[in-house]
Coordinates of C-alpha atoms in Angstrom, one line a residue:
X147 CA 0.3 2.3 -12.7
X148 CA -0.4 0.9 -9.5
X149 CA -4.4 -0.1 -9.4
X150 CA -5.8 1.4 -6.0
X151 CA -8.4 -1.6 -4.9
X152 CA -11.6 -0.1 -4.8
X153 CA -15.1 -1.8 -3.2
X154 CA -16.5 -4.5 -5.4
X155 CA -17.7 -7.3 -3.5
X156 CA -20.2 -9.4 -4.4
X157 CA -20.2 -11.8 -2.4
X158 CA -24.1 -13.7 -1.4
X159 CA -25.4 -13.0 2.2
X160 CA -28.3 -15.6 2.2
X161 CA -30.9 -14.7 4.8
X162 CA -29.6 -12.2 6.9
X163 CA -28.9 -9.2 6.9
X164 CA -25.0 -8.1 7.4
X165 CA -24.5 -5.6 10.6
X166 CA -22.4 -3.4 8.7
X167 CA -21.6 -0.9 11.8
X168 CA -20.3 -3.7 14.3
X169 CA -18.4 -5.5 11.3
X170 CA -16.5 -2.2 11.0
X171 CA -15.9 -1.6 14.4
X172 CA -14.3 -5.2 14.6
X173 CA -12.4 -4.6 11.8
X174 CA -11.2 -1.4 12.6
X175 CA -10.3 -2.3 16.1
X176 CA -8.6 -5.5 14.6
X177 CA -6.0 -4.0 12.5
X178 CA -4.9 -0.2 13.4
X179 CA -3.2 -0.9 15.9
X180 CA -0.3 -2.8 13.7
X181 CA 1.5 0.5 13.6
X182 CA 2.4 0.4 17.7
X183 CA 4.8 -2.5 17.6
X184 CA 5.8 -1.3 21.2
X185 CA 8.6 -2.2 23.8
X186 CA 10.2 -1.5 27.1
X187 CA 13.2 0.8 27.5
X188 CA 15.4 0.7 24.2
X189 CA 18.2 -2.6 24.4
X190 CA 20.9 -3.3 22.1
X191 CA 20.6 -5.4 19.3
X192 CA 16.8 -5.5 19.2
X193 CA 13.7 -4.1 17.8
X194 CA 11.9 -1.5 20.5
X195 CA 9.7 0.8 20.2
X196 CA 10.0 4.9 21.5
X197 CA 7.8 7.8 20.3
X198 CA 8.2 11.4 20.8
X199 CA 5.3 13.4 22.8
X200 CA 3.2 14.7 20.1
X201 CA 4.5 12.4 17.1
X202 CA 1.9 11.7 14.4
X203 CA 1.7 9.0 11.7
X204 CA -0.9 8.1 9.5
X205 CA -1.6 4.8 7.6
X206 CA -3.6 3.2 5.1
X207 CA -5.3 0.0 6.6
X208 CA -6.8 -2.8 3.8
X209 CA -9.0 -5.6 4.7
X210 CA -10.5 -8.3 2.3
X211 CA -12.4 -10.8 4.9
X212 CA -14.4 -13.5 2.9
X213 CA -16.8 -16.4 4.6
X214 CA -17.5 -19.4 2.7
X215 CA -20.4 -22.0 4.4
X216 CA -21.0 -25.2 3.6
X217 CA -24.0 -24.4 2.1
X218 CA -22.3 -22.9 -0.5
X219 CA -23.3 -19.0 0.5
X220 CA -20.5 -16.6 0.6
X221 CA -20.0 -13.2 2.3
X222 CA -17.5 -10.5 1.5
X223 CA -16.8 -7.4 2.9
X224 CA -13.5 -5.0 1.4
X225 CA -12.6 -2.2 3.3
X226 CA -10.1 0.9 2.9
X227 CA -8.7 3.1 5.8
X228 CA -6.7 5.9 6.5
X229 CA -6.2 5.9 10.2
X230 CA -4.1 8.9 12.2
X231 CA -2.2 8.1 15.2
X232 CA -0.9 10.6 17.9
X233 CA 1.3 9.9 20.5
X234 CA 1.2 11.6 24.1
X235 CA 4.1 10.6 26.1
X236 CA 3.7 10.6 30.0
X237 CA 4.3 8.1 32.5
X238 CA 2.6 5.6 30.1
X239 CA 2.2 6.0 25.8
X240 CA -1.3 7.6 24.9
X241 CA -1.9 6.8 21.5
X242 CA -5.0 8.1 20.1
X243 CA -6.3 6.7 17.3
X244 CA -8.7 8.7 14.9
X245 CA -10.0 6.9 11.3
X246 CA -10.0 9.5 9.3
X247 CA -11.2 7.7 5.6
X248 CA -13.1 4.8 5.3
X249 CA -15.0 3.0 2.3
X250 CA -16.6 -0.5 3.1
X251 CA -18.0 -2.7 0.5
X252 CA -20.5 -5.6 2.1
X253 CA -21.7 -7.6 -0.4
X254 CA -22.6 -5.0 -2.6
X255 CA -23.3 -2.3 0.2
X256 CA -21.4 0.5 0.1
X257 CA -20.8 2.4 2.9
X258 CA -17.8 4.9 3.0
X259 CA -17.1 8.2 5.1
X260 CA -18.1 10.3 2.2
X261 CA -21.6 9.5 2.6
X262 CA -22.7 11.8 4.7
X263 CA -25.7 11.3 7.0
X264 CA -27.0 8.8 4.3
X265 CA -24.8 5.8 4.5
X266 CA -24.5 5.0 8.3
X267 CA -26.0 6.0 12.0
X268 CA -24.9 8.7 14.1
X269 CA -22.9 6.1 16.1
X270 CA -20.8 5.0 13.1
X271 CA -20.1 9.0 12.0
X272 CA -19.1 9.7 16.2
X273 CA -16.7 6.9 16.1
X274 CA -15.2 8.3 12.8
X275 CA -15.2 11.9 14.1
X276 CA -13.7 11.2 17.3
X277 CA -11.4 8.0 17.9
X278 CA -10.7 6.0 20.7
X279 CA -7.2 6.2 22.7
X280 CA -5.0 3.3 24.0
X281 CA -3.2 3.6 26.7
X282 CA 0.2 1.5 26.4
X283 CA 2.6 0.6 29.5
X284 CA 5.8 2.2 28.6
X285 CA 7.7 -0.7 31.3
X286 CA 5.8 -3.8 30.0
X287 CA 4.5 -2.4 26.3
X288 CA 1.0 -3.9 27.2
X289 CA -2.6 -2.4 25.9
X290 CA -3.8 -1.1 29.6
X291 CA -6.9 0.8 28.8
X292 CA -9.1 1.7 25.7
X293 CA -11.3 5.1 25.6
X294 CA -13.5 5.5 23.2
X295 CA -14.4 9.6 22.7
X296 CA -18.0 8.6 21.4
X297 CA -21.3 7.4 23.4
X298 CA -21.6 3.7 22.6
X299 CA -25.1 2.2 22.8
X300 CA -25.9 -0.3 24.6
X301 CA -26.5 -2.9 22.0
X302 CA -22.9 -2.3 20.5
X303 CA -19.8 -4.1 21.5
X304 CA -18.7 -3.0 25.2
X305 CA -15.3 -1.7 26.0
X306 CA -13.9 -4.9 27.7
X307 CA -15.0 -7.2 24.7
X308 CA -13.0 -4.5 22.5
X309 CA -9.9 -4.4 24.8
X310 CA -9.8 -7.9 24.6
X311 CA -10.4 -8.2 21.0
X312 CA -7.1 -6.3 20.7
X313 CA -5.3 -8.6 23.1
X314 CA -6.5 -11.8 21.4
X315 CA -5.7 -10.7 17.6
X316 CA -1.4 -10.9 16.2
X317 CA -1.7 -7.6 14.6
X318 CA -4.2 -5.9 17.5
X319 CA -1.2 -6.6 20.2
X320 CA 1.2 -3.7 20.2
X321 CA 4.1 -5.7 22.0
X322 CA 4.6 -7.9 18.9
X323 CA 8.3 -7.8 17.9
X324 CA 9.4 -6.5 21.6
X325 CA 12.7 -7.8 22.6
X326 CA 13.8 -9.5 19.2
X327 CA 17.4 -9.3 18.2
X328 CA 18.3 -7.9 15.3
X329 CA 19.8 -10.7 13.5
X330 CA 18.9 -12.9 10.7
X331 CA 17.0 -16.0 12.1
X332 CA 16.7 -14.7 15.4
X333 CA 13.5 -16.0 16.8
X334 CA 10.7 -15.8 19.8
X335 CA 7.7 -17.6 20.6
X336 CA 4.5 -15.2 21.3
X337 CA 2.1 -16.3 23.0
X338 CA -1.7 -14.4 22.1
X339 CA -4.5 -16.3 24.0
X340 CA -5.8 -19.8 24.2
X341 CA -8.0 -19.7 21.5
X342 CA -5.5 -18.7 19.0
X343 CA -2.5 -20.7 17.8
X344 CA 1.2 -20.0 19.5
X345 CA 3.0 -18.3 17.1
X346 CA 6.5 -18.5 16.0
X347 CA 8.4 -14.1 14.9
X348 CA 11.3 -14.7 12.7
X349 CA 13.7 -12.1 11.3
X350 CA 14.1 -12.3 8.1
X351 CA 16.4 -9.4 7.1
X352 CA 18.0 -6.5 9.1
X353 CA 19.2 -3.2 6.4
X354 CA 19.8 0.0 7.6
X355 CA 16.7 1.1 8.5
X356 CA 14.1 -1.3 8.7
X357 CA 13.7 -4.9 10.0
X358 CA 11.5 -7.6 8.3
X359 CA 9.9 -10.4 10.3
X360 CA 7.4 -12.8 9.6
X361 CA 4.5 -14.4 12.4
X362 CA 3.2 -18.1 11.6
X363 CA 1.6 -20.4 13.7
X364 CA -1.5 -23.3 13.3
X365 CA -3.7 -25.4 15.3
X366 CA -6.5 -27.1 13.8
X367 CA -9.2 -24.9 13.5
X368 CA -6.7 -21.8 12.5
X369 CA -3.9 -20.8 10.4
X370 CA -1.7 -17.5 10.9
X371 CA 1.1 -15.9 8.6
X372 CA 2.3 -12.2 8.7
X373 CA 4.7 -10.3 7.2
X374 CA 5.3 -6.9 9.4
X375 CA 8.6 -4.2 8.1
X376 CA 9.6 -2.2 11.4
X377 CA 12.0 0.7 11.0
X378 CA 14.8 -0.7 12.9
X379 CA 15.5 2.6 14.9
X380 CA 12.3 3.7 16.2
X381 CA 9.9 0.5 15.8
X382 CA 7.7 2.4 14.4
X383 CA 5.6 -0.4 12.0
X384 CA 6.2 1.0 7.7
X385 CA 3.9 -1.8 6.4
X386 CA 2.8 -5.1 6.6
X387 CA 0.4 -7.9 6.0
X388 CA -1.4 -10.6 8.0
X389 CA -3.3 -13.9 6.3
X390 CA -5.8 -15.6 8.6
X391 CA -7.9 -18.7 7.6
X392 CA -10.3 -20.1 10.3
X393 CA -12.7 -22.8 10.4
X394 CA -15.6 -22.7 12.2
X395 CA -19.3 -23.8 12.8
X396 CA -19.7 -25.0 9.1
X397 CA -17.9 -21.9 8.0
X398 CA -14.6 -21.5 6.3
X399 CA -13.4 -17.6 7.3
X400 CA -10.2 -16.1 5.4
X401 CA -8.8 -12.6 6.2
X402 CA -6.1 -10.7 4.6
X403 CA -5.5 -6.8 6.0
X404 CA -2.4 -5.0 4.8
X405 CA -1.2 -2.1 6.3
X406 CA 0.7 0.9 4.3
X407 CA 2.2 4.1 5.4
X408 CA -0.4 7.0 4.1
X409 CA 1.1 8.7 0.7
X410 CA 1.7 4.9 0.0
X411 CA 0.6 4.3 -4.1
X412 CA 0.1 0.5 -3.4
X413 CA -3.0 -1.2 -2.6
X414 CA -4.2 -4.0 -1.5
X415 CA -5.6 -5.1 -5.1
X416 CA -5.3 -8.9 -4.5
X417 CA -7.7 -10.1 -8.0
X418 CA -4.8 -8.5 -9.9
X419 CA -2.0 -10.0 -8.3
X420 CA -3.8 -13.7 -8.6
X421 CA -3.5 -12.8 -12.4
X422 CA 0.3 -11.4 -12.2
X423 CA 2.0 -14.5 -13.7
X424 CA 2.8 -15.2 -17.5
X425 CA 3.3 -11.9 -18.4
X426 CA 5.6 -11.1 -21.9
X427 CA 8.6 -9.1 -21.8
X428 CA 8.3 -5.6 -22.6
X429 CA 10.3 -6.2 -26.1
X430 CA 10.6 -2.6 -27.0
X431 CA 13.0 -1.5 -24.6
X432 CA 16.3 -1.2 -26.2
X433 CA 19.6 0.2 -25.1
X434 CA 18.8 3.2 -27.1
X435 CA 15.6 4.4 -25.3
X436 CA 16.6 3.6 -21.8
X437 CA 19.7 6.3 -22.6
X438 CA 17.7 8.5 -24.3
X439 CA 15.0 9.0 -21.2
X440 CA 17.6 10.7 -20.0
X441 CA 17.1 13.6 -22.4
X442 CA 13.9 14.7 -20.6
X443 CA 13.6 18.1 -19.0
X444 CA 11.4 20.6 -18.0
X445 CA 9.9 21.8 -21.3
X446 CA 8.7 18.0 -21.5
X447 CA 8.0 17.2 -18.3
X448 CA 5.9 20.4 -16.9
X449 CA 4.3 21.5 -20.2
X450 CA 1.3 23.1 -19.0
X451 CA -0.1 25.3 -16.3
X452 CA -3.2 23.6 -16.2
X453 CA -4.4 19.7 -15.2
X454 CA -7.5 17.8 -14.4
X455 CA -9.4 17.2 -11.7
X456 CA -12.2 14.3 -11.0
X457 CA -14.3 12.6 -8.6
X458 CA -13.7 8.8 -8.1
X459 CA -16.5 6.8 -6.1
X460 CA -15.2 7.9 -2.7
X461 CA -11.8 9.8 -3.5
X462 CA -10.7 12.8 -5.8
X463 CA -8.1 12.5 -8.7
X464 CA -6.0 14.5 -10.1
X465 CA -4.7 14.3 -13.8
X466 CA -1.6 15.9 -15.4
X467 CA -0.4 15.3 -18.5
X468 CA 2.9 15.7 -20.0
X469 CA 5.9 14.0 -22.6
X470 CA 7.8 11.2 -21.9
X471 CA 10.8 11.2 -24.3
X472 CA 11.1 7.6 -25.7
X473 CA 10.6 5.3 -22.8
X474 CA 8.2 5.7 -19.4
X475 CA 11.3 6.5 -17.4
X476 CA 11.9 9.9 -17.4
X477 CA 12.3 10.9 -13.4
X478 CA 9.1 11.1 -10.8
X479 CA 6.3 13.8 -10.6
X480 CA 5.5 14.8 -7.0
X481 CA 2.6 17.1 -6.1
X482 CA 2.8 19.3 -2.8
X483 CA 0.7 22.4 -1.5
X484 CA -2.5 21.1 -2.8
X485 CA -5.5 23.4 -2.1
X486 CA -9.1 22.9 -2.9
X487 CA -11.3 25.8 -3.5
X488 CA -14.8 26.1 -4.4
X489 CA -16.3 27.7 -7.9
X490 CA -15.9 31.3 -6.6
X491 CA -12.3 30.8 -5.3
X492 CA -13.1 30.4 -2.1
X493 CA -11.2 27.8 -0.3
X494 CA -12.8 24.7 1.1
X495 CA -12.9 23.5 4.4
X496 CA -11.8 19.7 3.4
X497 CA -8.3 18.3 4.6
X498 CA -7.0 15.4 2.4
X499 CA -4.3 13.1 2.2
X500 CA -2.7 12.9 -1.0
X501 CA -1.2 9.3 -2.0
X502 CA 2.2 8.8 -4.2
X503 CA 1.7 10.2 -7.5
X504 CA 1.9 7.7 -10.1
X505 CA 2.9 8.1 -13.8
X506 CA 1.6 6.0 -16.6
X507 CA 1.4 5.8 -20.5
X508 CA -1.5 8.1 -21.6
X509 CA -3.5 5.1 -23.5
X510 CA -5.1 6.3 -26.6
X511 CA -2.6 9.0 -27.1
X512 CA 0.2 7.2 -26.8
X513 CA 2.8 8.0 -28.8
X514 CA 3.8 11.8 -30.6
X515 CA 5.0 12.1 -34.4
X516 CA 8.9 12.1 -33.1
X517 CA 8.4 8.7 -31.5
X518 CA 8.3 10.0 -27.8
X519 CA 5.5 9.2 -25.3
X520 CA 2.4 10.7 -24.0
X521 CA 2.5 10.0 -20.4
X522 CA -0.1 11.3 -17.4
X523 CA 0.4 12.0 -13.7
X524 CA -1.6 10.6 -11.2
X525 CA -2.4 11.5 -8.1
X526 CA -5.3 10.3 -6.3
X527 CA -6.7 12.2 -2.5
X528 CA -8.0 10.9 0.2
X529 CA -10.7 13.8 2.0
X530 CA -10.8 13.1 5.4
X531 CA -13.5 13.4 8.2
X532 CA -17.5 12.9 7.4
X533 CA -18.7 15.6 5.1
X534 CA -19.6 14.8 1.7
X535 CA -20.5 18.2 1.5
X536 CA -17.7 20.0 1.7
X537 CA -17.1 18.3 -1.6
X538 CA -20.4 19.3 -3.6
X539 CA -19.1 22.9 -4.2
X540 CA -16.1 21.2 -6.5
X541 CA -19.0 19.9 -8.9
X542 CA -21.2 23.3 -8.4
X543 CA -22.4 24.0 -12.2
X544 CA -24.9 26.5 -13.1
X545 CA -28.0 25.4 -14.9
X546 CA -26.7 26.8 -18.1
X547 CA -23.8 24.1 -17.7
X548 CA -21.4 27.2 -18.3
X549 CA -19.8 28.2 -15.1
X550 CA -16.7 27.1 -13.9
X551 CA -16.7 24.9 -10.8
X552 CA -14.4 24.3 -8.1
X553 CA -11.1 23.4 -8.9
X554 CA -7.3 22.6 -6.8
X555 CA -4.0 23.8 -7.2
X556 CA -0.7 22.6 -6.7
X557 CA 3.1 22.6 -6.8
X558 CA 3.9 20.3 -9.5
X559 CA 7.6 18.6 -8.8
X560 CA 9.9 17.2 -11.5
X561 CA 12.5 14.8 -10.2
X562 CA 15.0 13.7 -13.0
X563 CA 16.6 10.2 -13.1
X564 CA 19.8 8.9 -14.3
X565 CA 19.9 5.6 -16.5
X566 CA 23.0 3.4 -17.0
X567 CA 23.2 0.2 -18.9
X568 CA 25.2 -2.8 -17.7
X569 CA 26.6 -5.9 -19.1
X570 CA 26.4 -9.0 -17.5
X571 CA 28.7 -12.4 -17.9
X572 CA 26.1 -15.7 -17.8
X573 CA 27.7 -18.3 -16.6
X574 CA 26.9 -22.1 -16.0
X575 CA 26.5 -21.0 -12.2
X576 CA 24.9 -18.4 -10.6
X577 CA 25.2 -14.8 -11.7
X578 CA 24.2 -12.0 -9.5
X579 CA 24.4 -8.2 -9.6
X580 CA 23.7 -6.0 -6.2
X581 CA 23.3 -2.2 -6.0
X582 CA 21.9 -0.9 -2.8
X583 CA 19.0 -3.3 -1.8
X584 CA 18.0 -3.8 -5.7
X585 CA 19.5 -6.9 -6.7
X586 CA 19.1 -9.3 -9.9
X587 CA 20.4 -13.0 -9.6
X588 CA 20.4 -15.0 -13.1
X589 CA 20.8 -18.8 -13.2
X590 CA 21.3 -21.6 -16.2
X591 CA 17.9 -23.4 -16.9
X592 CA 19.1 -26.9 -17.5
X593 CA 15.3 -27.8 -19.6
X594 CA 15.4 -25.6 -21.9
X595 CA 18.5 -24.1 -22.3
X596 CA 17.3 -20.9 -21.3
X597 CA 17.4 -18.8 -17.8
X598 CA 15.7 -18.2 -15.0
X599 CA 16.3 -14.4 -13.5
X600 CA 14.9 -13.1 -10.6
X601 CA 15.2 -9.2 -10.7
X602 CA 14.7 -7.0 -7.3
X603 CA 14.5 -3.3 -7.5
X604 CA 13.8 -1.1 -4.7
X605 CA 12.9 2.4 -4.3
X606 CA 16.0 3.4 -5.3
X607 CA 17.4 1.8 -8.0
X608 CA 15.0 0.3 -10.8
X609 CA 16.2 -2.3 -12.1
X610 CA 15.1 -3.1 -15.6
X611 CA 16.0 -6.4 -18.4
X612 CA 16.6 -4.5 -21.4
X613 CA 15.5 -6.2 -24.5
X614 CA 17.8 -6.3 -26.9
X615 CA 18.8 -10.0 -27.7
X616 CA 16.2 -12.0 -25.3
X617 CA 12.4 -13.1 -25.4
X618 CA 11.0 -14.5 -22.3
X619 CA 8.3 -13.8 -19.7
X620 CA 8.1 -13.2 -16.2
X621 CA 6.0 -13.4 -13.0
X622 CA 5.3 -11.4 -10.0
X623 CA 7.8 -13.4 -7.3
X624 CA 6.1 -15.0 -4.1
X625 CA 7.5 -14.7 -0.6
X626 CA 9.8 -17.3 -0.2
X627 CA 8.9 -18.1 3.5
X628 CA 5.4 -17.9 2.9
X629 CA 3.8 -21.5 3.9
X630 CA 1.7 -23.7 1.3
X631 CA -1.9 -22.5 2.2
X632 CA -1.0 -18.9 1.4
X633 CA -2.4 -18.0 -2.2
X634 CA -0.3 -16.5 -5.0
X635 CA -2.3 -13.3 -4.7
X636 CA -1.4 -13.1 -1.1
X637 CA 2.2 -14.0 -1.2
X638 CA 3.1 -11.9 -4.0
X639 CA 1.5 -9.0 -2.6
X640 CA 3.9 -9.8 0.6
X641 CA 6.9 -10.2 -1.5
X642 CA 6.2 -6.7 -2.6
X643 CA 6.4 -5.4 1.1
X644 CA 9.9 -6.1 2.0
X645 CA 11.9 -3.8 -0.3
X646 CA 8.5 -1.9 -1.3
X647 CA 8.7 -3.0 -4.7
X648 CA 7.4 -5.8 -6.3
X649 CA 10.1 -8.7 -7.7
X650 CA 9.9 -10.5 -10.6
X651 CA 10.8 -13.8 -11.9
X652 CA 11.8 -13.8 -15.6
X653 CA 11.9 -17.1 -17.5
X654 CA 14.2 -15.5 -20.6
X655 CA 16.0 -17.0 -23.7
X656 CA 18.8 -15.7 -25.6
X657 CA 18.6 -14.5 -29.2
X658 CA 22.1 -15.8 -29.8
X659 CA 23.2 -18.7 -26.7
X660 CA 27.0 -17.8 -27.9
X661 CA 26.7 -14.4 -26.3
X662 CA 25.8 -15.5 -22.9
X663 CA 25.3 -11.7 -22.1
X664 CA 22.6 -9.9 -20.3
X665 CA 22.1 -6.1 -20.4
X666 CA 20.5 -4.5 -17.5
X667 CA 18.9 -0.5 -17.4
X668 CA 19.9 1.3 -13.7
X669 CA 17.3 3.5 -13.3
X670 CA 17.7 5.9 -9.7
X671 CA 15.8 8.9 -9.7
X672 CA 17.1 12.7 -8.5
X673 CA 16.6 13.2 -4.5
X674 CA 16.5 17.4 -5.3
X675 CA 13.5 18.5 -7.5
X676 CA 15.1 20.0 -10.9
X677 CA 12.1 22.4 -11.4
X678 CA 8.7 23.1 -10.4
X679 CA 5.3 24.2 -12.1
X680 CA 2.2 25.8 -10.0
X681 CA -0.4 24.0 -11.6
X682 CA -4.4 24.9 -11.7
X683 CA -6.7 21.4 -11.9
X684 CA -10.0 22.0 -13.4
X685 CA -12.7 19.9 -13.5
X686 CA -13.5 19.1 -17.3
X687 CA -16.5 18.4 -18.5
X688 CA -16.9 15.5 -21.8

């Protein structure tokens, strides 16, 4: 299961008080704009950007932003967004820009967009409600104009401090990447403003489909690393991730904002990748039950007409649970059609944005008598716009704790996989295995006698050490261009977004050295659904 970061700072503010509003406005303003990497008139060879009138994207935006004094007082401020971006095409690019999620942690202040009138002023809820738009040169790709849709009062940030705070911040500048070849090592300088250090773009990979780059550059009173994936036709931004770690007045000031496309199932959970190291190999994964999980179907995997549903802090979950014959990798779930409706079966005037569905061990329940696994579906949703309560008729009981409340349907989606089991030869060189963009490279550890194997899956092909005949354990890989100052946390979660999977570093020993052989499990999943369930979700009560 993939850990969704939720607020938990707690972080000390000392004497003042933390303007939560115009933090958010910065931040917002500082990051959502990541997703326009724009560029002139489409060239050969390099990375440009073109959108079609009317073309919509959403994304989910993370920021972790920490300030350490000298005095020893720390603040710390964690924020999740869901931003929607739609594109007029004219003479020039209109992109307007509407945040339409948002939970904010400040030292212990939560503030999200499910509070209502409670948790913020009316200018904070207008600016949610309505957006701003940028107005991007389609000739030149620079930011020209920025409208914001709600009255701003005069004591908040005015629109030219905001147009330039997106001209003087990497991931605020939507002509980053413009002009770049599309080749391995291909580099540009890019110049942002005096105050910030010139930085260095780098290409790191070209595939098919996407391009990876990175953004570095220093002085002394700044430091700046980004990792940004652009889908090589379009230039459309998929993901990516900026570091920044500033001194100043007495202050040391680290940011880290990530940026996802917005049924993404990562998150930006950066205390559990600091702890991702060290970890023993699953030892129970034999040949046998990696074939076996091929032996799942419908009966097992879409038991039941009926699922739970719960509220989270700011989001809304949905539960399913099901078998999982003899191993955890029996296909994907996939929920579409989702409706909410309120206790009488009325439906409810809430739009959400469901994230990637995620399947886990059911813990506590584990296992059945025949030795196969219970396993539950997860699939956590996003409502969007300002109205907590559009959400109170879901949790609508009567006082005699007996009648139903409101409750969601959906399509429930089974995709199979397939799983194959390959030998490979160790030698006293390198030994490497490729399928696709999943790759696994083994090499001869000369101090121990063991081996050090670094396994890459991607999204489609899992690739998986099976266990029969090693012991070992294994890390969450950093980025390999990632400079010294970056944090394990920070690089690994950067690793993860350049094949959207995380890779891993095993540290393995053979049972028997003679063998010299290492069995790997290809997992790839079904494109087509194999069968469907409608599903009701119910909100249960312990």
């Amino acid at each position: 299961m993939t850990y969704r970061l939720l607020p938990d700072g707690n972080g000390k503010r000392g004497d003042k008080e933390v303007d939560v509003q115009r933090y958010l406005l910065g931040l917002v303003l500082s990051t959502w704009v990541l997703s326009s990497l724009t560029a002139c008139q489409p060239q050969p060879n390099t990375l440009t950007f073109h959108a079609d009138d009317g073309d919509k994207r959403r994304y989910q935006v993370y920021s972790d932003f920490t300030v350490n004094a000298d005095s020893g007082d720390e603040q710390h401020f964690r924020q999740t967004l869901l931003l929607e971006y739609q594109v007029q095409a004219d003479d020039d690019y209109q992109i307007q820009v509407r945040p339409r999620y948002m939970a904010l942690n400040s030292n212990g202040r939560q503030f999200s967009s499910t509070d209502g009138d409670q948790g913020a002023d009316r200018y904070a809820r207008d600016f949610v409600e309505q957006g701003l738009t940028l107005t991007v040169d389609a000739d030149s790709g620079a930011v020209s104009d920025l409208q914001f849709h709600a009255d701003l009062p005069s004591d908040k940030p005015t629109p030219e401090k905001l147009l330039a705070l997106f001209r003087d911040n990497l991931i605020a500048t939507p002509t980053v990447g413009q002009g770049i070849k599309l080749e391995r090592g291909a580099s540009q300088p890019f110049h942002i403003s005096d105050q910030l250090p010139e930085l260095t773009l780098t290409v790191q990979q070209v595939f098919e489909h996407e391009v990876v780059f990175t953004a570095s550059g220093e002085h002394e009173q700044q430091q700046l690393f980004a990792i940004i994936v652009s889908d090589r036709d379009s230039g459309w931004l998929k993901r990516g991730s900026l570091v920044s770690k500033r001194v100043r007045e007495q202050q040391q000031i680290r940011t880290v904002m990530s940026i996802f496309q917005a049924d993404s199932g990562y998150a930006m959970n950066l205390d559990s990748l600091a702890r991702a190291e060290n970890i023993p190999l699953y030892d129970s994964l034999s040949v046998e039950k990696v074939l076996q999980s091929d032996s799942a179907d419908a009966e097992h995997m879409l038991p039941s007409a009926s699922g739970r549903l719960e509220k989270l802090d700011t989001t809304l979950l949905l539960s399913y649970s099901h078998q999982a014959p003899f191993s955890h990798h029996n296909g994907r779930i996939e929920l579409d059609n989702i409706e909410l409706f309120d206790k009488n079966g009325a439906p409810l005037p809430l739009a959400i944005q469901p994230l990637e569905s995620m399947t886990v061990p059911d813990y506590g329940n584990e296992y059945r008598n025949d030795g196969s696994n219970n396993a539950i579906t997860l699939t956590e949703l996003l409502p969007l716009g300002w109205h907590d309560k559009a959400l109170m008729p879901l949790y609508a009981f009567s006082d005699d704790g007996e009648s139903p409340s409101g409750y969601a349907t959906a399509t429930v989606n089974w995709y199979p996989s397939h799983s194959e089991v390959k030998t490979l030869t160790l030698g006293d060189d390198v030994t490497d295995f490729n399928i696709g963009r999943a790759r696994i490279e083994a090499k001869p550890n000369s101090d121990d006698g063991g081996y050090d194997v670094l396994v890459q899956s991607s999204r489609e092909h899992q690739l998986i050490l099976v266990s029969d005949g090693i012991s070992g354990k294994f890390n969450y890989r950093r980025l390999d261009t990632a400079p010294s100052w970056i944090s394990d946390a920070e690089a690994r979660l950067m690793a993860m977004l350049v094949n959207d999977w995380f890779p891993m570093d095993y540290h393995i020993r053979l049972d028997d050295p003679k063998q010299q052989q290492l069995k790997i499990a290809i997992v790839s999943s079904a494109e087509q659904a194999a069968d469907s369930r409608e599903v009701k979700f119910e909100v249960k009560r312990d």
